[in-house]
Amino acid sequence: MYRVVEMRGDNEPWWFFENWRDDIVAKYEFDNFYDALKVYKQEWQRLAHDYPEFKSQEDFLSAFWVKSEKRWCTECAEDLQQYHGLALLEEWHPVETFENRLPYAKTSGVTPHKICQFKGLGS
């Protein structure tokens, strides 16, 4: 089973912190990789049109953002960048069976590196 998921939250989709699935806002499921890839490409284009900053990795994990879209983190006492993540997953894990991945690694600039120090600590 292949899934294309869209997420919204404090982290880029490649971190897979505990409870990362709580950030999912849309999910599409497929039996065929190429059907999933088609939807991933369509959603990637939509998000790239709406959000000028992005980082897309060759493992079909992408983050999109607008620098002004931030959330105050009371635990960290600072603003955290909000991301719109997109992932093409195989059984809830990054795709490993597709070899021609290089065209999917792209970036528009530098990803902000502020991560909540309390995220992923089981709290």
PDB file of C-alpha atoms in Angstrom:
ATOM      1  CA  MET A   1       0.000   0.000   0.000  1.00  0.00           C
ATOM      2  CA  TYR A   2       1.236   3.448  -0.966  1.00  0.00           C
ATOM      3  CA  ARG A   3       0.065   6.651   0.680  1.00  0.00           C
ATOM      4  CA  VAL A   4       0.361  10.291  -0.222  1.00  0.00           C
ATOM      5  CA  VAL A   5      -0.096  12.366   2.910  1.00  0.00           C
ATOM      6  CA  GLU A   6      -0.191  16.095   3.502  1.00  0.00           C
ATOM      7  CA  MET A   7       0.786  17.371   6.936  1.00  0.00           C
ATOM      8  CA  ARG A   8       0.815  20.711   8.734  1.00  0.00           C
ATOM      9  CA  GLY A   9       2.948  21.414  11.762  1.00  0.00           C
ATOM     10  CA  ASP A  10       6.244  22.450  13.312  1.00  0.00           C
ATOM     11  CA  ASN A  11       8.453  19.895  11.578  1.00  0.00           C
ATOM     12  CA  GLU A  12       9.482  18.856   8.116  1.00  0.00           C
ATOM     13  CA  PRO A  13       8.053  15.440   7.200  1.00  0.00           C
ATOM     14  CA  TRP A  14      11.392  13.586   7.253  1.00  0.00           C
ATOM     15  CA  TRP A  15      11.739  13.763  11.034  1.00  0.00           C
ATOM     16  CA  PHE A  16       8.991  11.235  11.822  1.00  0.00           C
ATOM     17  CA  PHE A  17       8.834  12.327  15.467  1.00  0.00           C
ATOM     18  CA  GLU A  18       6.532  10.478  17.843  1.00  0.00           C
ATOM     19  CA  ASN A  19       2.881  11.242  17.003  1.00  0.00           C
ATOM     20  CA  TRP A  20       3.834  12.645  13.570  1.00  0.00           C
ATOM     21  CA  ARG A  21       0.620  11.182  12.137  1.00  0.00           C
ATOM     22  CA  ASP A  22      -1.353  13.690  14.247  1.00  0.00           C
ATOM     23  CA  ASP A  23      -0.187  16.369  11.753  1.00  0.00           C
ATOM     24  CA  ILE A  24      -1.844  14.656   8.745  1.00  0.00           C
ATOM     25  CA  VAL A  25      -4.542  16.803   7.132  1.00  0.00           C
ATOM     26  CA  ALA A  26      -5.098  14.739   3.952  1.00  0.00           C
ATOM     27  CA  LYS A  27      -4.385  11.141   2.951  1.00  0.00           C
ATOM     28  CA  TYR A  28      -4.708   9.258  -0.349  1.00  0.00           C
ATOM     29  CA  GLU A  29      -4.144   5.483  -0.575  1.00  0.00           C
ATOM     30  CA  PHE A  30      -3.078   3.422  -3.604  1.00  0.00           C
ATOM     31  CA  ASP A  31      -2.171  -0.142  -4.468  1.00  0.00           C
ATOM     32  CA  ASN A  32       0.032   1.008  -7.348  1.00  0.00           C
ATOM     33  CA  PHE A  33       3.186   3.123  -6.908  1.00  0.00           C
ATOM     34  CA  TYR A  34       2.689   5.027 -10.176  1.00  0.00           C
ATOM     35  CA  ASP A  35      -0.855   6.057  -9.256  1.00  0.00           C
ATOM     36  CA  ALA A  36       0.501   7.383  -5.946  1.00  0.00           C
ATOM     37  CA  LEU A  37       3.388   9.142  -7.723  1.00  0.00           C
ATOM     38  CA  LYS A  38       0.938  10.902 -10.049  1.00  0.00           C
ATOM     39  CA  VAL A  39      -1.009  12.319  -7.078  1.00  0.00           C
ATOM     40  CA  TYR A  40       2.240  13.198  -5.261  1.00  0.00           C
ATOM     41  CA  LYS A  41       3.362  15.228  -8.311  1.00  0.00           C
ATOM     42  CA  GLN A  42      -0.017  17.006  -8.548  1.00  0.00           C
ATOM     43  CA  GLU A  43       0.002  17.870  -4.841  1.00  0.00           C
ATOM     44  CA  TRP A  44       3.667  18.932  -5.040  1.00  0.00           C
ATOM     45  CA  GLN A  45       2.820  21.382  -7.836  1.00  0.00           C
ATOM     46  CA  ARG A  46      -0.152  22.761  -5.890  1.00  0.00           C
ATOM     47  CA  LEU A  47       1.912  23.314  -2.731  1.00  0.00           C
ATOM     48  CA  ALA A  48       4.870  24.781  -4.669  1.00  0.00           C
ATOM     49  CA  HIS A  49       2.459  27.268  -6.252  1.00  0.00           C
ATOM     50  CA  ASP A  50       1.045  28.295  -2.855  1.00  0.00           C
ATOM     51  CA  TYR A  51       4.282  28.321  -0.810  1.00  0.00           C
ATOM     52  CA  PRO A  52       7.415  29.961  -2.269  1.00  0.00           C
ATOM     53  CA  GLU A  53       9.908  28.190  -0.015  1.00  0.00           C
ATOM     54  CA  PHE A  54      10.383  24.442  -0.258  1.00  0.00           C
ATOM     55  CA  LYS A  55      12.768  21.569   0.207  1.00  0.00           C
ATOM     56  CA  SER A  56      12.072  18.299  -1.546  1.00  0.00           C
ATOM     57  CA  GLN A  57      14.149  15.192  -0.972  1.00  0.00           C
ATOM     58  CA  GLU A  58      14.747  12.264  -3.309  1.00  0.00           C
ATOM     59  CA  ASP A  59      12.821   9.967  -0.955  1.00  0.00           C
ATOM     60  CA  PHE A  60       9.552  11.778  -1.832  1.00  0.00           C
ATOM     61  CA  LEU A  61       9.434  13.836   1.366  1.00  0.00           C
ATOM     62  CA  SER A  62       8.849  17.569   0.860  1.00  0.00           C
ATOM     63  CA  ALA A  63       8.339  20.607   3.053  1.00  0.00           C
ATOM     64  CA  PHE A  64       6.778  23.895   1.930  1.00  0.00           C
ATOM     65  CA  TRP A  65       6.515  27.093   3.939  1.00  0.00           C
ATOM     66  CA  VAL A  66       6.036  30.843   4.040  1.00  0.00           C
ATOM     67  CA  LYS A  67       8.536  32.603   6.300  1.00  0.00           C
ATOM     68  CA  SER A  68       5.784  34.616   7.987  1.00  0.00           C
ATOM     69  CA  GLU A  69       3.745  31.542   8.997  1.00  0.00           C
ATOM     70  CA  LYS A  70       4.966  30.769  12.521  1.00  0.00           C
ATOM     71  CA  ARG A  71       3.542  29.494  15.788  1.00  0.00           C
ATOM     72  CA  TRP A  72       4.564  30.552  19.276  1.00  0.00           C
ATOM     73  CA  CYS A  73       5.843  27.578  21.276  1.00  0.00           C
ATOM     74  CA  THR A  74       5.349  28.122  25.003  1.00  0.00           C
ATOM     75  CA  GLU A  75       7.658  25.196  25.865  1.00  0.00           C
ATOM     76  CA  CYS A  76      10.502  26.619  23.725  1.00  0.00           C
ATOM     77  CA  ALA A  77       9.643  30.294  24.278  1.00  0.00           C
ATOM     78  CA  GLU A  78      10.176  31.060  20.588  1.00  0.00           C
ATOM     79  CA  ASP A  79       8.423  31.124  17.236  1.00  0.00           C
ATOM     80  CA  LEU A  80       8.504  27.903  15.230  1.00  0.00           C
ATOM     81  CA  GLN A  81       8.197  27.790  11.470  1.00  0.00           C
ATOM     82  CA  GLN A  82       5.030  26.070  10.284  1.00  0.00           C
ATOM     83  CA  TYR A  83       5.450  23.587   7.445  1.00  0.00           C
ATOM     84  CA  HIS A  84       3.149  22.043   4.911  1.00  0.00           C
ATOM     85  CA  GLY A  85       4.617  18.603   4.418  1.00  0.00           C
ATOM     86  CA  LEU A  86       4.014  16.170   1.602  1.00  0.00           C
ATOM     87  CA  ALA A  87       5.103  12.542   1.622  1.00  0.00           C
ATOM     88  CA  LEU A  88       4.744   9.540  -0.630  1.00  0.00           C
ATOM     89  CA  LEU A  89       5.005   6.561   1.696  1.00  0.00           C
ATOM     90  CA  GLU A  90       5.167   2.815   1.308  1.00  0.00           C
ATOM     91  CA  GLU A  91       3.429   1.164   4.288  1.00  0.00           C
ATOM     92  CA  TRP A  92       3.935   4.372   6.364  1.00  0.00           C
ATOM     93  CA  HIS A  93       7.695   4.452   5.606  1.00  0.00           C
ATOM     94  CA  PRO A  94       9.753   6.331   2.996  1.00  0.00           C
ATOM     95  CA  VAL A  95       9.715   4.623  -0.414  1.00  0.00           C
ATOM     96  CA  GLU A  96      12.763   2.450  -0.971  1.00  0.00           C
ATOM     97  CA  THR A  97      11.759   0.407  -4.031  1.00  0.00           C
ATOM     98  CA  PHE A  98      11.804   3.157  -6.698  1.00  0.00           C
ATOM     99  CA  GLU A  99      15.256   3.851  -8.147  1.00  0.00           C
ATOM    100  CA  ASN A 100      14.844   7.014 -10.278  1.00  0.00           C
ATOM    101  CA  ARG A 101      14.603   9.478  -7.395  1.00  0.00           C
ATOM    102  CA  LEU A 102      17.095  12.218  -8.230  1.00  0.00           C
ATOM    103  CA  PRO A 103      14.636  14.479 -10.100  1.00  0.00           C
ATOM    104  CA  TYR A 104      12.631  14.824  -6.878  1.00  0.00           C
ATOM    105  CA  ALA A 105      15.459  16.407  -4.844  1.00  0.00           C
ATOM    106  CA  LYS A 106      14.958  20.194  -5.146  1.00  0.00           C
ATOM    107  CA  THR A 107      15.118  23.233  -2.929  1.00  0.00           C
ATOM    108  CA  SER A 108      14.185  26.892  -3.180  1.00  0.00           C
ATOM    109  CA  GLY A 109      16.451  28.055  -0.379  1.00  0.00           C
ATOM    110  CA  VAL A 110      17.543  27.303   3.130  1.00  0.00           C
ATOM    111  CA  THR A 111      15.210  25.474   5.510  1.00  0.00           C
ATOM    112  CA  PRO A 112      14.774  27.217   8.870  1.00  0.00           C
ATOM    113  CA  HIS A 113      16.385  25.060  11.558  1.00  0.00           C
ATOM    114  CA  LYS A 114      14.347  25.955  14.621  1.00  0.00           C
ATOM    115  CA  ILE A 115      13.034  22.738  16.147  1.00  0.00           C
ATOM    116  CA  CYS A 116      11.283  22.555  19.488  1.00  0.00           C
ATOM    117  CA  GLN A 117      13.754  20.987  21.917  1.00  0.00           C
ATOM    118  CA  PHE A 118      10.839  19.230  23.623  1.00  0.00           C
ATOM    119  CA  LYS A 119       9.472  17.651  20.411  1.00  0.00           C
ATOM    120  CA  GLY A 120       9.983  13.914  20.142  1.00  0.00           C
ATOM    121  CA  LEU A 121      10.955  13.441  23.782  1.00  0.00           C
ATOM    122  CA  GLY A 122       7.797  11.516  24.568  1.00  0.00           C
ATOM    123  CA  SER A 123       6.086  14.469  26.180  1.00  0.00           C
TER     124      SER A 123
END
